[in-house]
Amino acid sequence: MSMFFSKREAFKEWKARRPFWGATLTILSGLVILWIPIQLYEVAIVPGSILFSGFFLGGLVFLLGVMSYAMPKLSTVFGVITIFAAVLSIMGALGGFLVGTILGIIGGALCIAWKPELAVVETSHHDLNDDHSVENEIASGIMES
């Protein structure tokens, strides 16, 4: 039973260090956007078909979601590119019947808005007094020796 709680806690810690919901919605959006070109592939395999842009944009949105998990520090950049790619996917893949576009916009916005949670550092009462004195010195501009 303790192993279950340790895995759950480890997942919570992993999730807190990444834009989890933004990346998850972005991956889901990429899959929904890719679904239409995959279904139409046999019908529209003519040269010059706009279907390939649907493959490209759907794959790009999916890849951006995966990269948001892998490199959370760049989630703002990935979120902006995700929003643009999701909106552009309307031309090539009908935006996954607009469901993929809406999920991509929401997922990209969540990736942009995500900020890492700072770890709570346990300090003693003595350390807190030292921190306040340093803040007071900096605020007043007078450094005590």
PDB file of C-alpha atoms in Angstrom:
ATOM      1  CA  MET A   1       0.000   0.000   0.000  1.00  0.00           C
ATOM      2  CA  SER A   2       2.860   2.407   0.715  1.00  0.00           C
ATOM      3  CA  MET A   3       4.267   1.780  -2.773  1.00  0.00           C
ATOM      4  CA  PHE A   4       0.984   3.080  -4.231  1.00  0.00           C
ATOM      5  CA  PHE A   5       1.228   6.285  -2.251  1.00  0.00           C
ATOM      6  CA  SER A   6       4.872   6.750  -3.168  1.00  0.00           C
ATOM      7  CA  LYS A   7       4.069   6.435  -6.885  1.00  0.00           C
ATOM      8  CA  ARG A   8       1.149   8.789  -6.465  1.00  0.00           C
ATOM      9  CA  GLU A   9       3.339  11.331  -4.673  1.00  0.00           C
ATOM     10  CA  ALA A  10       6.057  10.960  -7.295  1.00  0.00           C
ATOM     11  CA  PHE A  11       3.483  11.610 -10.040  1.00  0.00           C
ATOM     12  CA  LYS A  12       2.199  14.682  -8.183  1.00  0.00           C
ATOM     13  CA  GLU A  13       5.730  16.037  -7.906  1.00  0.00           C
ATOM     14  CA  TRP A  14       6.380  15.333 -11.608  1.00  0.00           C
ATOM     15  CA  LYS A  15       3.083  16.953 -12.566  1.00  0.00           C
ATOM     16  CA  ALA A  16       3.807  20.067 -10.480  1.00  0.00           C
ATOM     17  CA  ARG A  17       7.048  20.692 -12.377  1.00  0.00           C
ATOM     18  CA  ARG A  18       5.392  20.649 -15.818  1.00  0.00           C
ATOM     19  CA  PRO A  19       2.490  22.331 -17.617  1.00  0.00           C
ATOM     20  CA  PHE A  20       0.527  19.099 -17.259  1.00  0.00           C
ATOM     21  CA  TRP A  21      -2.961  20.143 -18.326  1.00  0.00           C
ATOM     22  CA  GLY A  22      -1.738  22.408 -21.110  1.00  0.00           C
ATOM     23  CA  ALA A  23       0.468  19.681 -22.565  1.00  0.00           C
ATOM     24  CA  THR A  24      -2.251  17.040 -22.167  1.00  0.00           C
ATOM     25  CA  LEU A  25      -4.828  19.152 -24.007  1.00  0.00           C
ATOM     26  CA  THR A  26      -2.253  19.963 -26.681  1.00  0.00           C
ATOM     27  CA  ILE A  27      -1.530  16.273 -27.271  1.00  0.00           C
ATOM     28  CA  LEU A  28      -5.256  15.524 -27.398  1.00  0.00           C
ATOM     29  CA  SER A  29      -5.709  18.388 -29.855  1.00  0.00           C
ATOM     30  CA  GLY A  30      -2.945  17.018 -32.081  1.00  0.00           C
ATOM     31  CA  LEU A  31      -4.591  13.596 -32.130  1.00  0.00           C
ATOM     32  CA  VAL A  32      -7.994  15.065 -32.994  1.00  0.00           C
ATOM     33  CA  ILE A  33      -6.490  17.228 -35.747  1.00  0.00           C
ATOM     34  CA  LEU A  34      -4.612  14.222 -37.172  1.00  0.00           C
ATOM     35  CA  TRP A  35      -7.740  12.088 -37.209  1.00  0.00           C
ATOM     36  CA  ILE A  36      -9.277  13.813 -40.260  1.00  0.00           C
ATOM     37  CA  PRO A  37      -6.241  13.570 -42.567  1.00  0.00           C
ATOM     38  CA  ILE A  38      -5.821   9.933 -41.579  1.00  0.00           C
ATOM     39  CA  GLN A  39      -9.457   9.209 -42.468  1.00  0.00           C
ATOM     40  CA  LEU A  40      -9.228  11.087 -45.794  1.00  0.00           C
ATOM     41  CA  TYR A  41      -5.801   9.824 -46.807  1.00  0.00           C
ATOM     42  CA  GLU A  42      -7.042   7.169 -49.264  1.00  0.00           C
ATOM     43  CA  VAL A  43      -9.495   9.549 -50.925  1.00  0.00           C
ATOM     44  CA  ALA A  44      -7.282  12.599 -51.288  1.00  0.00           C
ATOM     45  CA  ILE A  45      -3.917  11.132 -52.257  1.00  0.00           C
ATOM     46  CA  VAL A  46      -3.633  13.429 -55.262  1.00  0.00           C
ATOM     47  CA  PRO A  47      -0.577  15.643 -55.743  1.00  0.00           C
ATOM     48  CA  GLY A  48      -1.024  19.170 -54.460  1.00  0.00           C
ATOM     49  CA  SER A  49      -3.622  18.146 -51.922  1.00  0.00           C
ATOM     50  CA  ILE A  50      -3.942  20.368 -48.897  1.00  0.00           C
ATOM     51  CA  LEU A  51      -4.258  17.214 -46.810  1.00  0.00           C
ATOM     52  CA  PHE A  52      -0.511  17.110 -46.220  1.00  0.00           C
ATOM     53  CA  SER A  53      -0.694  20.413 -44.387  1.00  0.00           C
ATOM     54  CA  GLY A  54      -3.200  18.720 -42.074  1.00  0.00           C
ATOM     55  CA  PHE A  55      -0.665  15.969 -41.388  1.00  0.00           C
ATOM     56  CA  PHE A  56       2.058  18.546 -40.796  1.00  0.00           C
ATOM     57  CA  LEU A  57       0.038  20.804 -38.484  1.00  0.00           C
ATOM     58  CA  GLY A  58      -1.563  17.945 -36.548  1.00  0.00           C
ATOM     59  CA  GLY A  59       1.819  16.312 -36.068  1.00  0.00           C
ATOM     60  CA  LEU A  60       3.327  19.649 -35.039  1.00  0.00           C
ATOM     61  CA  VAL A  61       0.650  20.247 -32.392  1.00  0.00           C
ATOM     62  CA  PHE A  62       1.111  16.707 -31.069  1.00  0.00           C
ATOM     63  CA  LEU A  63       4.887  17.118 -30.969  1.00  0.00           C
ATOM     64  CA  LEU A  64       4.615  20.466 -29.185  1.00  0.00           C
ATOM     65  CA  GLY A  65       2.530  18.812 -26.476  1.00  0.00           C
ATOM     66  CA  VAL A  66       5.139  16.109 -25.984  1.00  0.00           C
ATOM     67  CA  MET A  67       7.916  18.699 -25.948  1.00  0.00           C
ATOM     68  CA  SER A  68       6.030  20.697 -23.289  1.00  0.00           C
ATOM     69  CA  TYR A  69       6.339  17.653 -21.035  1.00  0.00           C
ATOM     70  CA  ALA A  70      10.021  17.190 -21.870  1.00  0.00           C
ATOM     71  CA  MET A  71      11.121  20.848 -21.690  1.00  0.00           C
ATOM     72  CA  PRO A  72       8.799  22.741 -19.345  1.00  0.00           C
ATOM     73  CA  LYS A  73      10.992  25.865 -19.311  1.00  0.00           C
ATOM     74  CA  LEU A  74      10.076  26.472 -22.964  1.00  0.00           C
ATOM     75  CA  SER A  75       6.350  25.973 -22.427  1.00  0.00           C
ATOM     76  CA  THR A  76       5.574  29.625 -23.247  1.00  0.00           C
ATOM     77  CA  VAL A  77       7.159  29.330 -26.686  1.00  0.00           C
ATOM     78  CA  PHE A  78       5.501  25.967 -27.275  1.00  0.00           C
ATOM     79  CA  GLY A  79       2.137  27.414 -26.235  1.00  0.00           C
ATOM     80  CA  VAL A  80       2.365  30.292 -28.715  1.00  0.00           C
ATOM     81  CA  ILE A  81       3.342  27.968 -31.576  1.00  0.00           C
ATOM     82  CA  THR A  82       0.561  25.564 -30.556  1.00  0.00           C
ATOM     83  CA  ILE A  83      -2.087  28.279 -30.799  1.00  0.00           C
ATOM     84  CA  PHE A  84      -0.880  29.338 -34.250  1.00  0.00           C
ATOM     85  CA  ALA A  85      -0.676  25.757 -35.526  1.00  0.00           C
ATOM     86  CA  ALA A  86      -4.107  24.873 -34.128  1.00  0.00           C
ATOM     87  CA  VAL A  87      -5.707  27.866 -35.812  1.00  0.00           C
ATOM     88  CA  LEU A  88      -3.912  27.156 -39.104  1.00  0.00           C
ATOM     89  CA  SER A  89      -5.043  23.532 -38.986  1.00  0.00           C
ATOM     90  CA  ILE A  90      -8.526  24.701 -39.950  1.00  0.00           C
ATOM     91  CA  MET A  91      -7.283  24.951 -43.556  1.00  0.00           C
ATOM     92  CA  GLY A  92      -5.627  21.556 -43.814  1.00  0.00           C
ATOM     93  CA  ALA A  93      -7.620  19.332 -41.497  1.00  0.00           C
ATOM     94  CA  LEU A  94     -10.754  21.325 -40.683  1.00  0.00           C
ATOM     95  CA  GLY A  95      -9.194  21.760 -37.261  1.00  0.00           C
ATOM     96  CA  GLY A  96     -10.477  18.351 -36.223  1.00  0.00           C
ATOM     97  CA  PHE A  97     -14.035  19.592 -36.815  1.00  0.00           C
ATOM     98  CA  LEU A  98     -13.020  22.668 -34.791  1.00  0.00           C
ATOM     99  CA  VAL A  99     -12.770  20.528 -31.647  1.00  0.00           C
ATOM    100  CA  GLY A 100      -9.031  20.109 -32.209  1.00  0.00           C
ATOM    101  CA  THR A 101      -8.615  23.831 -32.776  1.00  0.00           C
ATOM    102  CA  ILE A 102     -10.464  24.748 -29.586  1.00  0.00           C
ATOM    103  CA  LEU A 103      -8.491  22.181 -27.565  1.00  0.00           C
ATOM    104  CA  GLY A 104      -5.265  23.487 -29.118  1.00  0.00           C
ATOM    105  CA  ILE A 105      -6.078  27.087 -28.230  1.00  0.00           C
ATOM    106  CA  ILE A 106      -6.955  26.161 -24.646  1.00  0.00           C
ATOM    107  CA  GLY A 107      -3.917  23.872 -24.281  1.00  0.00           C
ATOM    108  CA  GLY A 108      -1.594  26.513 -25.734  1.00  0.00           C
ATOM    109  CA  ALA A 109      -3.013  29.166 -23.435  1.00  0.00           C
ATOM    110  CA  LEU A 110      -2.500  26.892 -20.424  1.00  0.00           C
ATOM    111  CA  CYS A 111       1.102  26.279 -21.505  1.00  0.00           C
ATOM    112  CA  ILE A 112       1.664  30.036 -21.790  1.00  0.00           C
ATOM    113  CA  ALA A 113       0.086  30.728 -18.393  1.00  0.00           C
ATOM    114  CA  TRP A 114       1.904  27.937 -16.551  1.00  0.00           C
ATOM    115  CA  LYS A 115       4.427  28.965 -13.926  1.00  0.00           C
ATOM    116  CA  PRO A 116       6.529  26.439 -12.026  1.00  0.00           C
ATOM    117  CA  GLU A 117       5.598  25.857  -8.419  1.00  0.00           C
ATOM    118  CA  LEU A 118       8.398  26.870  -6.132  1.00  0.00           C
ATOM    119  CA  ALA A 119       9.479  24.367  -3.545  1.00  0.00           C
ATOM    120  CA  VAL A 120       8.621  25.247   0.025  1.00  0.00           C
ATOM    121  CA  VAL A 121      11.836  25.468   1.982  1.00  0.00           C
ATOM    122  CA  GLU A 122      11.601  24.797   5.667  1.00  0.00           C
ATOM    123  CA  THR A 123      13.590  27.376   7.589  1.00  0.00           C
ATOM    124  CA  SER A 124      14.139  27.906  11.252  1.00  0.00           C
ATOM    125  CA  HIS A 125      12.984  31.010  13.112  1.00  0.00           C
ATOM    126  CA  HIS A 126      16.578  32.283  13.194  1.00  0.00           C
ATOM    127  CA  ASP A 127      16.843  32.109   9.413  1.00  0.00           C
ATOM    128  CA  LEU A 128      13.601  34.039   9.034  1.00  0.00           C
ATOM    129  CA  ASN A 129      14.932  36.871  11.213  1.00  0.00           C
ATOM    130  CA  ASP A 130      18.095  37.037   9.098  1.00  0.00           C
ATOM    131  CA  ASP A 131      16.048  37.170   5.891  1.00  0.00           C
ATOM    132  CA  HIS A 132      13.937  40.060   7.193  1.00  0.00           C
ATOM    133  CA  SER A 133      17.002  42.012   8.279  1.00  0.00           C
ATOM    134  CA  VAL A 134      18.504  41.633   4.822  1.00  0.00           C
ATOM    135  CA  GLU A 135      15.235  42.774   3.238  1.00  0.00           C
ATOM    136  CA  ASN A 136      15.094  45.787   5.581  1.00  0.00           C
ATOM    137  CA  GLU A 137      18.689  46.713   4.750  1.00  0.00           C
ATOM    138  CA  ILE A 138      18.020  46.508   1.042  1.00  0.00           C
ATOM    139  CA  ALA A 139      14.768  48.452   1.343  1.00  0.00           C
ATOM    140  CA  SER A 140      16.319  51.246   3.406  1.00  0.00           C
ATOM    141  CA  GLY A 141      19.503  51.374   1.360  1.00  0.00           C
ATOM    142  CA  ILE A 142      21.637  51.316   4.525  1.00  0.00           C
ATOM    143  CA  MET A 143      23.920  48.360   4.953  1.00  0.00           C
ATOM    144  CA  GLU A 144      24.841  47.552   8.557  1.00  0.00           C
ATOM    145  CA  SER A 145      28.261  46.113   9.291  1.00  0.00           C
TER     146      SER A 145
END
